[in-house]
Short mmCIF file of C-alpha atoms in Angstrom, two decimals:
data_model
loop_
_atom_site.label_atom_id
_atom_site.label_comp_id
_atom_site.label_asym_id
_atom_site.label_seq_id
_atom_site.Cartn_x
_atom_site.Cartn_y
_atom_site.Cartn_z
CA UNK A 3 110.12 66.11 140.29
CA UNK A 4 110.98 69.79 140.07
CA UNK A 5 108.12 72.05 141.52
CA UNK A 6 105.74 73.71 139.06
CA UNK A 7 105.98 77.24 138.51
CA UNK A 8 103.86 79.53 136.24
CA UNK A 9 106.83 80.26 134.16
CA UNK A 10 107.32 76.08 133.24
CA UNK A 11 103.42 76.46 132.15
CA UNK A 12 104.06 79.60 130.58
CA UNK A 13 107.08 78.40 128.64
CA UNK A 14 105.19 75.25 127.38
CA UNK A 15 102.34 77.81 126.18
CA UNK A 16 104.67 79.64 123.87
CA UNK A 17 106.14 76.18 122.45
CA UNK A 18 102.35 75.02 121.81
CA UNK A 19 101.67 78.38 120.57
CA UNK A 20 104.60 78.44 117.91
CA UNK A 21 105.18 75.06 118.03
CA UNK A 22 109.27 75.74 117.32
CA UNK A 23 111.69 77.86 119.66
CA UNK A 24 115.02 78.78 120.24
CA UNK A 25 116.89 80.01 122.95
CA UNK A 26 116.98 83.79 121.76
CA UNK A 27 113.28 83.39 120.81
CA UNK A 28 112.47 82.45 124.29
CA UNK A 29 114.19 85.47 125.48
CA UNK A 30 112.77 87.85 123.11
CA UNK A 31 109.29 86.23 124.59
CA UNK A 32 109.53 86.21 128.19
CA UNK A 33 112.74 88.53 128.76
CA UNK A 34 114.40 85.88 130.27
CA UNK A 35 118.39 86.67 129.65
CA UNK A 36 118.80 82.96 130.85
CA UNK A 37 116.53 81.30 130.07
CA UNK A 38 118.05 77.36 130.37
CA UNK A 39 117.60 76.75 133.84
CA UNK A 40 113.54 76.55 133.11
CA UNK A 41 114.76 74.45 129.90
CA UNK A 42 116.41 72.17 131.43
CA UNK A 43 113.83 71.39 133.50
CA UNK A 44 111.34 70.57 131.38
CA UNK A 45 113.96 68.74 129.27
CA UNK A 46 114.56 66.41 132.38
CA UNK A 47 111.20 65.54 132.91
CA UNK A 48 110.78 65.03 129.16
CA UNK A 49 107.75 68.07 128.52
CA UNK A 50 109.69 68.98 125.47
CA UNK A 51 112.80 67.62 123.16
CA UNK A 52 115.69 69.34 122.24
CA UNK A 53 116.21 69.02 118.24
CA UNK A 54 119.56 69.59 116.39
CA UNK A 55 118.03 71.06 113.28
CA UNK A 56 121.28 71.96 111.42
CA UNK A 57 124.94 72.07 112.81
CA UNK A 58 125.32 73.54 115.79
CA UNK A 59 121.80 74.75 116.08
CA UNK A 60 119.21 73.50 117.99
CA UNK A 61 115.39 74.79 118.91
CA UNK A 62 112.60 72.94 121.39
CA UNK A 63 109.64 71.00 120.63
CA UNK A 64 106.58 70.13 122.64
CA UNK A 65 106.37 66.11 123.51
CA UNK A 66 102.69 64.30 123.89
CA UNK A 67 103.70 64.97 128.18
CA UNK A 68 104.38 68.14 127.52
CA UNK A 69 101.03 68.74 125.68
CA UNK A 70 99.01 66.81 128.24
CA UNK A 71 100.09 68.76 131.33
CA UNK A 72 99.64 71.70 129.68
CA UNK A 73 95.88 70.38 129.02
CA UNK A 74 95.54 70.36 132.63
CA UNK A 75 97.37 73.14 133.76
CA UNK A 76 94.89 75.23 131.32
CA UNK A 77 92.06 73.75 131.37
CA UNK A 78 91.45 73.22 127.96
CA UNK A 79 88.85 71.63 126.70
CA UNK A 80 89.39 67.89 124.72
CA UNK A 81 86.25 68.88 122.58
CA UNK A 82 84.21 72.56 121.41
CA UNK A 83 81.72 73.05 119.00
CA UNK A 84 82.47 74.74 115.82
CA UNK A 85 79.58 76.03 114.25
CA UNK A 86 80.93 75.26 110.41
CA UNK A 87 82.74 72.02 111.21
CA UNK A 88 80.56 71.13 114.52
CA UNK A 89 81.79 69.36 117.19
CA UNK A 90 85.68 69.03 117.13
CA UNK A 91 88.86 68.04 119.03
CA UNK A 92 89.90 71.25 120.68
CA UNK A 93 93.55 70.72 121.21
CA UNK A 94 96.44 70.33 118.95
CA UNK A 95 98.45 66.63 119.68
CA UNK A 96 102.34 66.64 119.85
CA UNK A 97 102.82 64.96 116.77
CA UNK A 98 100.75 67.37 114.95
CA UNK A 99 102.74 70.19 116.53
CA UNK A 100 105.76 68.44 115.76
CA UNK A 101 108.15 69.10 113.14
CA UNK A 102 111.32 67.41 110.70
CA UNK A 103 114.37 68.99 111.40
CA UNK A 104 114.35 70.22 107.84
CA UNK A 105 111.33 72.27 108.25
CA UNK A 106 112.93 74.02 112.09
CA UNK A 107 114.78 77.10 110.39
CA UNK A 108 111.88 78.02 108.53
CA UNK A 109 109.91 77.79 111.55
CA UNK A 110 112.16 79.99 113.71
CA UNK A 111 112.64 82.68 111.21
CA UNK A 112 108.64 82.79 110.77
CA UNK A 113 108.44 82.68 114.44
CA UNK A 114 110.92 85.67 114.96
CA UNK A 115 109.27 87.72 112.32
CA UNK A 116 105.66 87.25 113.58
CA UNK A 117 107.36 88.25 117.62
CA UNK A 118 108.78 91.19 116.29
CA UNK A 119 105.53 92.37 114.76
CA UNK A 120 103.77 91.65 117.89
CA UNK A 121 106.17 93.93 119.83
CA UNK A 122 105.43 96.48 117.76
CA UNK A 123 101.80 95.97 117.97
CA UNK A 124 102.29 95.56 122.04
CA UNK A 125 104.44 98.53 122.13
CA UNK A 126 101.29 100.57 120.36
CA UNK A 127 99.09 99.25 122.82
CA UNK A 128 97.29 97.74 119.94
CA UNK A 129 95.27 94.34 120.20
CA UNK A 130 96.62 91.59 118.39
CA UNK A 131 95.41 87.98 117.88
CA UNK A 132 98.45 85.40 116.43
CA UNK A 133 97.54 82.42 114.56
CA UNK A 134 99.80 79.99 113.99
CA UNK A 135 100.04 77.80 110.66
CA UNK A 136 98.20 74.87 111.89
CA UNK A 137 95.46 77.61 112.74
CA UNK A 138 95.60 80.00 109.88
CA UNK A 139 93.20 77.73 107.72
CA UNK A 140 90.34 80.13 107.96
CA UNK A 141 90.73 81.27 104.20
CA UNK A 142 90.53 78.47 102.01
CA UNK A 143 92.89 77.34 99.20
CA UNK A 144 95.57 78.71 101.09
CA UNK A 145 97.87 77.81 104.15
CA UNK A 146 99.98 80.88 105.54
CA UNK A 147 103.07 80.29 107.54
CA UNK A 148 101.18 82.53 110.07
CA UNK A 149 97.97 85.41 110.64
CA UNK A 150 98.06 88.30 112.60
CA UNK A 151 94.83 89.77 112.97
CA UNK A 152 94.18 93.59 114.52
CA UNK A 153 91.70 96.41 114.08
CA UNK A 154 89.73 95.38 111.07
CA UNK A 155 93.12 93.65 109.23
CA UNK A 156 94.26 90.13 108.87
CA UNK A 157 98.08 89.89 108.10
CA UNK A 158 98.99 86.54 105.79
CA UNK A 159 102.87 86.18 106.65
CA UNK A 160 104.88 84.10 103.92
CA UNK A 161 108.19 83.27 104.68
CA UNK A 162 110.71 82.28 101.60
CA UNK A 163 113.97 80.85 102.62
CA UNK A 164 114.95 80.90 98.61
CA UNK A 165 114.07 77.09 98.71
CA UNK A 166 110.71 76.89 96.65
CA UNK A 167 111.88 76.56 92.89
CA UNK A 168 110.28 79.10 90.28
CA UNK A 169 107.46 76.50 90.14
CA UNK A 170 106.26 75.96 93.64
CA UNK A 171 106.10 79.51 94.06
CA UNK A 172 103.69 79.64 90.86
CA UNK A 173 101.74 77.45 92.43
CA UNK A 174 101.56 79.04 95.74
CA UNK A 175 100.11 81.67 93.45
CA UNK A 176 97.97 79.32 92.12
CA UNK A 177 96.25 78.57 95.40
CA UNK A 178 95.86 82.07 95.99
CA UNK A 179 94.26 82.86 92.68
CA UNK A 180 91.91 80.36 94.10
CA UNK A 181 91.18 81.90 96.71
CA UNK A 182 90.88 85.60 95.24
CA UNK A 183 87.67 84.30 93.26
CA UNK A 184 86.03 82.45 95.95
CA UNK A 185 83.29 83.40 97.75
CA UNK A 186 84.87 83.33 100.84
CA UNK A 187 86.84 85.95 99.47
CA UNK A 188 84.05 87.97 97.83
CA UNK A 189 81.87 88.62 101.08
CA UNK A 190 85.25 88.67 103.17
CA UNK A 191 84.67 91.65 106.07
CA UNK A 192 88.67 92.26 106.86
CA UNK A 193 91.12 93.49 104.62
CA UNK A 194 93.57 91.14 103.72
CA UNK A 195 97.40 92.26 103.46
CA UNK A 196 99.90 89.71 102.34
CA UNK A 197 103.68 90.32 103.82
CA UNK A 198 105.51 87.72 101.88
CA UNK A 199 109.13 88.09 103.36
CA UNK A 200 112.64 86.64 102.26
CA UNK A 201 114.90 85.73 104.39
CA UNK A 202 118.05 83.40 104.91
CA UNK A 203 119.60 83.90 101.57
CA UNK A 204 122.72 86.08 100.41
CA UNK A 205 120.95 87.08 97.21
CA UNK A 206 118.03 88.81 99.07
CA UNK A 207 117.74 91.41 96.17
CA UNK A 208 117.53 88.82 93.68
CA UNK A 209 115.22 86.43 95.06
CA UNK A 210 112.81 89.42 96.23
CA UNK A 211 112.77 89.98 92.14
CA UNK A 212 112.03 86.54 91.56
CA UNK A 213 109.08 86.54 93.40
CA UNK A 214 107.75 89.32 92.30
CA UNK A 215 107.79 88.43 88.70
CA UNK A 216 105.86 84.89 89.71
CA UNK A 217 103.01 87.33 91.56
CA UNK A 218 102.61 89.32 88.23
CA UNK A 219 102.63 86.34 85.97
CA UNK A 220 100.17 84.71 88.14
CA UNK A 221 97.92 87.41 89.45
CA UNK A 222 98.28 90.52 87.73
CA UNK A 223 94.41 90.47 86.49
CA UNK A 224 93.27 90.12 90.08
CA UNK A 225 95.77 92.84 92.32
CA UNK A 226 93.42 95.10 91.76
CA UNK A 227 90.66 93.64 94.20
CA UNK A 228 90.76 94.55 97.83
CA UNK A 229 94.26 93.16 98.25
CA UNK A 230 97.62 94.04 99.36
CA UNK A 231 100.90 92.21 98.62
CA UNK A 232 104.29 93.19 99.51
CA UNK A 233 107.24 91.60 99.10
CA UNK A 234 110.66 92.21 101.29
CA UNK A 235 113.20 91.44 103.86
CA UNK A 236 111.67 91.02 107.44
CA UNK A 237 113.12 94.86 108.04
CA UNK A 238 111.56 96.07 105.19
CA UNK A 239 108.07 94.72 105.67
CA UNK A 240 108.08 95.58 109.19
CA UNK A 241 108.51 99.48 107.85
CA UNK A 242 105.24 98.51 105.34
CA UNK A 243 103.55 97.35 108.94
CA UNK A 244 104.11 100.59 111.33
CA UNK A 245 104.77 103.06 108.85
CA UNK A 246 101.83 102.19 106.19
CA UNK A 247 99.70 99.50 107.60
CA UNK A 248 98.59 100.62 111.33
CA UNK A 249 99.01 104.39 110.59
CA UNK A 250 95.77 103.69 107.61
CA UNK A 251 93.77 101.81 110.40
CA UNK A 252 93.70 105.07 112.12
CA UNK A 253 93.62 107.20 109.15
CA UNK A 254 96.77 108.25 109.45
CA UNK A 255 99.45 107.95 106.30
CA UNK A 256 102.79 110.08 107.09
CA UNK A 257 104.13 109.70 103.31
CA UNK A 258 101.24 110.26 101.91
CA UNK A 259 100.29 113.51 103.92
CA UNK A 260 104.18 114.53 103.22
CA UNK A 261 103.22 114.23 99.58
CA UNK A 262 100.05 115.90 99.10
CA UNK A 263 101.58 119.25 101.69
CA UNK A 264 104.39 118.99 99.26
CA UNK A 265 102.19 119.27 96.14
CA UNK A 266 100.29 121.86 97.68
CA UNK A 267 102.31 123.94 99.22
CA UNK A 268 105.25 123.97 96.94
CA UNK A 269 103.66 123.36 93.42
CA UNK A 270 99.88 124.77 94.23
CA UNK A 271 97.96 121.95 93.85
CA UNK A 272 94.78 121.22 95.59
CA UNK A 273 94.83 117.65 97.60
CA UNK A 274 92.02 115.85 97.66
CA UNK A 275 91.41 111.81 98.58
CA UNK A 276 90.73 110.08 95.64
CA UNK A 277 87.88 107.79 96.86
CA UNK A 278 84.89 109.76 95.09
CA UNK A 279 86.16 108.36 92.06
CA UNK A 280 86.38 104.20 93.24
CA UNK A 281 83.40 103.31 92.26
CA UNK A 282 84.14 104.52 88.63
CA UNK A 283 87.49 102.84 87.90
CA UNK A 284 87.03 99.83 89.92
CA UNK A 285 90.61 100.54 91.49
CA UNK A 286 91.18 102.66 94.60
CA UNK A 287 93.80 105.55 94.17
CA UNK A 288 95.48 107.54 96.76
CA UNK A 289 95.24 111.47 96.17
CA UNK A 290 93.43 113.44 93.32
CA UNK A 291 95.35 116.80 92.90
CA UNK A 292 94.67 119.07 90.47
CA UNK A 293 95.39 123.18 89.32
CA UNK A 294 92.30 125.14 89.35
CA UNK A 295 91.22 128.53 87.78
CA UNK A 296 87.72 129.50 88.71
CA UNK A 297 85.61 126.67 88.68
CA UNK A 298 87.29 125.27 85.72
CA UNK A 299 90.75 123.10 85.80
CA UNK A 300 93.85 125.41 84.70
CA UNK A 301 95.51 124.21 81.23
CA UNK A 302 98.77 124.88 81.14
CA UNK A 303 101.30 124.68 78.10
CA UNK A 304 98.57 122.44 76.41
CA UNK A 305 97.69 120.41 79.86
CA UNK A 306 95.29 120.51 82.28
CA UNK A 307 96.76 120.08 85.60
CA UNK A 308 94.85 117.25 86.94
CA UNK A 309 96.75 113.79 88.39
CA UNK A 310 95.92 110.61 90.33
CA UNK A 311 98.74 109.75 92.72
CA UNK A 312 100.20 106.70 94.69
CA UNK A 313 103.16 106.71 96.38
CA UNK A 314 105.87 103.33 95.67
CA UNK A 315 107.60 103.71 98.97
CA UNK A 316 107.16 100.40 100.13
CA UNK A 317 106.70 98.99 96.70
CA UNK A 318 103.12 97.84 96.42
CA UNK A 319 102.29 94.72 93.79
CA UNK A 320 98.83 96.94 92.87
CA UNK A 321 100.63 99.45 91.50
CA UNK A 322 102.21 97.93 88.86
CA UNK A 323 98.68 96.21 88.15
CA UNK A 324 97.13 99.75 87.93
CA UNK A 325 99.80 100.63 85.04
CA UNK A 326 99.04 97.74 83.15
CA UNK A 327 95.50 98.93 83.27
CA UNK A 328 95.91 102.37 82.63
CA UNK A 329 93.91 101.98 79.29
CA UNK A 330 91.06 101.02 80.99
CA UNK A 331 91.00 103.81 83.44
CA UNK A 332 91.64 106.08 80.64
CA UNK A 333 88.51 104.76 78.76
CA UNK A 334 86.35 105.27 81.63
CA UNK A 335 87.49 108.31 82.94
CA UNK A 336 87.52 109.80 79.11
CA UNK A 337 83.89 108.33 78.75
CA UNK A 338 82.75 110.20 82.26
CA UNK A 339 84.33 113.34 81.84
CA UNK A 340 85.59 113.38 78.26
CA UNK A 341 89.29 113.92 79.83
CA UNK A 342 92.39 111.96 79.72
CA UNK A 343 93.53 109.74 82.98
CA UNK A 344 97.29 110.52 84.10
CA UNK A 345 98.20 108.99 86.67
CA UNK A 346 101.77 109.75 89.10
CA UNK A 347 103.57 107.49 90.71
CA UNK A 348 105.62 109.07 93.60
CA UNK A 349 108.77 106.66 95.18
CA UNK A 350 111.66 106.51 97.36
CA UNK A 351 114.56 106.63 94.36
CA UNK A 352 114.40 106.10 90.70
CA UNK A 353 116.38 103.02 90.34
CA UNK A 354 113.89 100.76 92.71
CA UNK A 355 110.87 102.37 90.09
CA UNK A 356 112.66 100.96 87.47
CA UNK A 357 113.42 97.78 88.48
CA UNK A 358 110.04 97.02 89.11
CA UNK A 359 108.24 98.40 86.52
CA UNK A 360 110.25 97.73 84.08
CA UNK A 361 109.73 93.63 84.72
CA UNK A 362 106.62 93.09 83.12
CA UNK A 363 107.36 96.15 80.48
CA UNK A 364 105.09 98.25 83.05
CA UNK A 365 106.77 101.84 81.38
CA UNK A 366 106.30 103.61 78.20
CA UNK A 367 102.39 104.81 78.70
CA UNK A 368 102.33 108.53 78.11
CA UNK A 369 99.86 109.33 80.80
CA UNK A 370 101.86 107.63 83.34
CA UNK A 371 104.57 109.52 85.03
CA UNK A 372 107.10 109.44 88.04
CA UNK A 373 108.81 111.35 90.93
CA UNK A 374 110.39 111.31 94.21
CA UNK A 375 109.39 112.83 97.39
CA UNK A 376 113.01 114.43 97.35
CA UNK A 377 112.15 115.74 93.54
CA UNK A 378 109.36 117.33 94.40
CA UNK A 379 111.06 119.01 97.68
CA UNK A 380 114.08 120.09 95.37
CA UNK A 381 112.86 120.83 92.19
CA UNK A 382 110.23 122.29 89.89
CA UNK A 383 107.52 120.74 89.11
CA UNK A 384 108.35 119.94 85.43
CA UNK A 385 111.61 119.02 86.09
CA UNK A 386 110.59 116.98 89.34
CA UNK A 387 108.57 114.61 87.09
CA UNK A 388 109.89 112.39 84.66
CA UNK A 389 109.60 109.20 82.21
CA UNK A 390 111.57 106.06 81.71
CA UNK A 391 112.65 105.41 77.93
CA UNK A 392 112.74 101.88 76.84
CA UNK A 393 116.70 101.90 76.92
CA UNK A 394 116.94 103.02 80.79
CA UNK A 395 117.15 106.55 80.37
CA UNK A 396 115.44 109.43 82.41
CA UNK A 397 113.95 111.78 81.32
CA UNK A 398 112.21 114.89 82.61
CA UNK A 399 110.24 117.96 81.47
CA UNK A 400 110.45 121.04 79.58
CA UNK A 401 107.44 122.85 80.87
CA UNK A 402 103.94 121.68 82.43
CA UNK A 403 103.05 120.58 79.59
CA UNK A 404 104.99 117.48 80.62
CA UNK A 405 105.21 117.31 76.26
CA UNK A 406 109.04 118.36 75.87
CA UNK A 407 111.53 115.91 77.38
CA UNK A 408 114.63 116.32 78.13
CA UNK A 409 117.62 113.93 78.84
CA UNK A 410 118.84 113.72 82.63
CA UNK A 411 120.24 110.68 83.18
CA UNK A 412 120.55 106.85 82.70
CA UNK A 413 119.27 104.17 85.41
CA UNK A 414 122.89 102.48 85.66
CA UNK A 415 124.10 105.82 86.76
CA UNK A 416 122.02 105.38 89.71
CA UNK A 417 122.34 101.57 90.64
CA UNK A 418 122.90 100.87 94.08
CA UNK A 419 126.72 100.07 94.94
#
């Protein structure tokens, strides 16, 4: 028998920890370039199995040996107490680690989603606690492929290989509906952001759609709770992670501070947070920016110049909810301070806008406009804002009224190549 060194045990950890590896994931763990020589070992004294999982491919399982030296190696436990379930087994068996060949690739692309995220989180010097599907059942009615949990966040990764037909995913949704009016959810103490990423298929853009049409038809009446679901390629959704996600745990937002020194600087608005006015619209917005004269807000051309404002940039399923309900913020806000509601919606380009919203028929409300960080660099006010038409054409503005449109452009002129 080969002599045991801490990197066998430690290599056996990472396989009971994500149950499924490859060789480049066991690099991109232990920054081992070559990493065989330790696999091969524990191959020959049969600690894990090698599986073919499609042709040509092949990742590494734990065995019950495997699992049982690393019980003693460890030290852990064969039984804990649980104060909700009581006393339970504290281990996980091989065969419940184990997985069918069919289920591998799904497995490794979860796997090297979740390690990338935890590089970034490691390179931050951030805390981060991994939980693997066979431990992520701590929200009920629904099973994530995997949970990372930091600051005061838990991350619910869902990975699509384009596999679940139109109506598994609806009932994926189903189970999360579920679990949005539970109790569990109600009195929940972490924020709860859903990164539901596609991967593995050549029609990324369309099946990205897809999905996002089955999360409005399912859960469109409920986005608006303390929720966050995005939708994307692993590359994309890592951008929503260190570029949205950790800056907000430390009160930091980049675009959003971009776009409220752009509105104030360049178009004279005054930038304010938005969260004063939570509690009346039952929906969180980002900024409140508005035109002052006095003490009173400045009309001008026949509007005042008052405006709620999200960004889109990394596409956000509650803001499409919030323009479905823009009646109802307009009711309340009207019956509080007998003014209308408009609301701006400020994105990367106008072509991803309009894909989106125009899905569920999320355009044509008056008090609901658009821009683009680059518009509002570049351009005027009134001519940085504009309006989708029914047919796909752009429109911007006159004056600040934001009353007189004019024609720019249509949305196929701007499709991406």
């Amino acid at each position: 028998m080969f002599p045991l060194t801490p990197t066998h045990i430690r290599f056996l950890s990472l396989l009971y920890d994500y149950r499924c590896l490859s060789d480049e994931l066991f690099t991109a763990l232990t920054g081992e370039a070559n990493p065989s020589s330790i696999l091969r070992d524990l191959l020959e004294q049969q600690y894990i199995k090698q599986i073919e999982y499609k042709a040509g491919k092949c990742a590494y399982l734990l065995t019950r040996e495997g699992v049982d030296l690393l019980r003693r190696e460890c030290d852990i436990p064969s039984e804990v107490y649980d104060g909700k379930r009581g006393i339970r087994r504290a281990y996980y068996r091989a065969s419940e680690l184990d997985l069918h060949p069919r289920y591998m690739n799904h497995q490794l692309h979860t796997n090297q989603f979740v390690i990338s995220l935890m590089k970034e989180f490691d390179k931050r010097k951030i805390p981060c606690k991994y939980l693997n599907e066979k431990e992520s059942s701590r929200y009920p009615s629904i099973r994530p492929d995997a949970i990372l949990s930091f600051a005061d966040v838990d991350l619910l990764i869902e990975m699509d290989m384009a596999t679940e037909s139109r109506k598994q995913l609806k009932e994926k949704w189903e189970n999360y509906r579920s679990f949005l009016t539970s109790p569990s959810f109600a009195y929940k103490e972490r924020t709860i952001v859903v990164l539901f990423a596609v991967a593995g298929t050549a029609q990324e853009r369309e099946r990205i759609q897809l999905i996002k049409h089955t999360i409005y038809g399912s859960l469109m009446d409920l986005l608006l709770s303390d929720i966050d679901i995005y939708v994307g390629s692993p590359k994309t959704l890592m951008d929503v992670v260190t570029k949205r996600i950790i800056p907000q745990t430390q009160e930091q937002d980049l675009p959003l501070f971009f776009i409220g020194k752009t509105l104030r600087e360049q178009h004279r608005f005054s930038v304010s947070p938005a969260t004063n006015f939570r509690s009346l619209l039952g929906a969180s917005f980002a900024l409140y920016v508005r035109k002052k004269q006095g003490d009173r807000l400045l009309m001008e051309e026949g509007r005042l110049q008052e405006f709620f404002v999200d960004d889109y940039f990394f596409c956000p399923a509650k803001t499409i909810a919030k323009v479905l309900y823009i009646q109802r913020f307009s009711s309340l806000f009207r019956s509080k301070y007998g003014r209308p509601f408009t609301y701006l919606i400020v994105g990367k380009n106008e072509y991803e806008m309009y894909v989106d919203f125009s899905m569920i028929n999320a355009l044509g409300h008056s008090n609901v406009f658009f821009t683009t960080y680059s518009r509002l660099k570049q351009k005027p006010f009134p001519e940085a804002v504009f309006q989708f038409d029914s047919f796909g054409n752009i429109h911007h503005f006159k004056h600040y009224g934001l009353s007189e449109r004019i024609f720019e452009t249509h949305i196929s002129m701007l499709a991406p190549q």
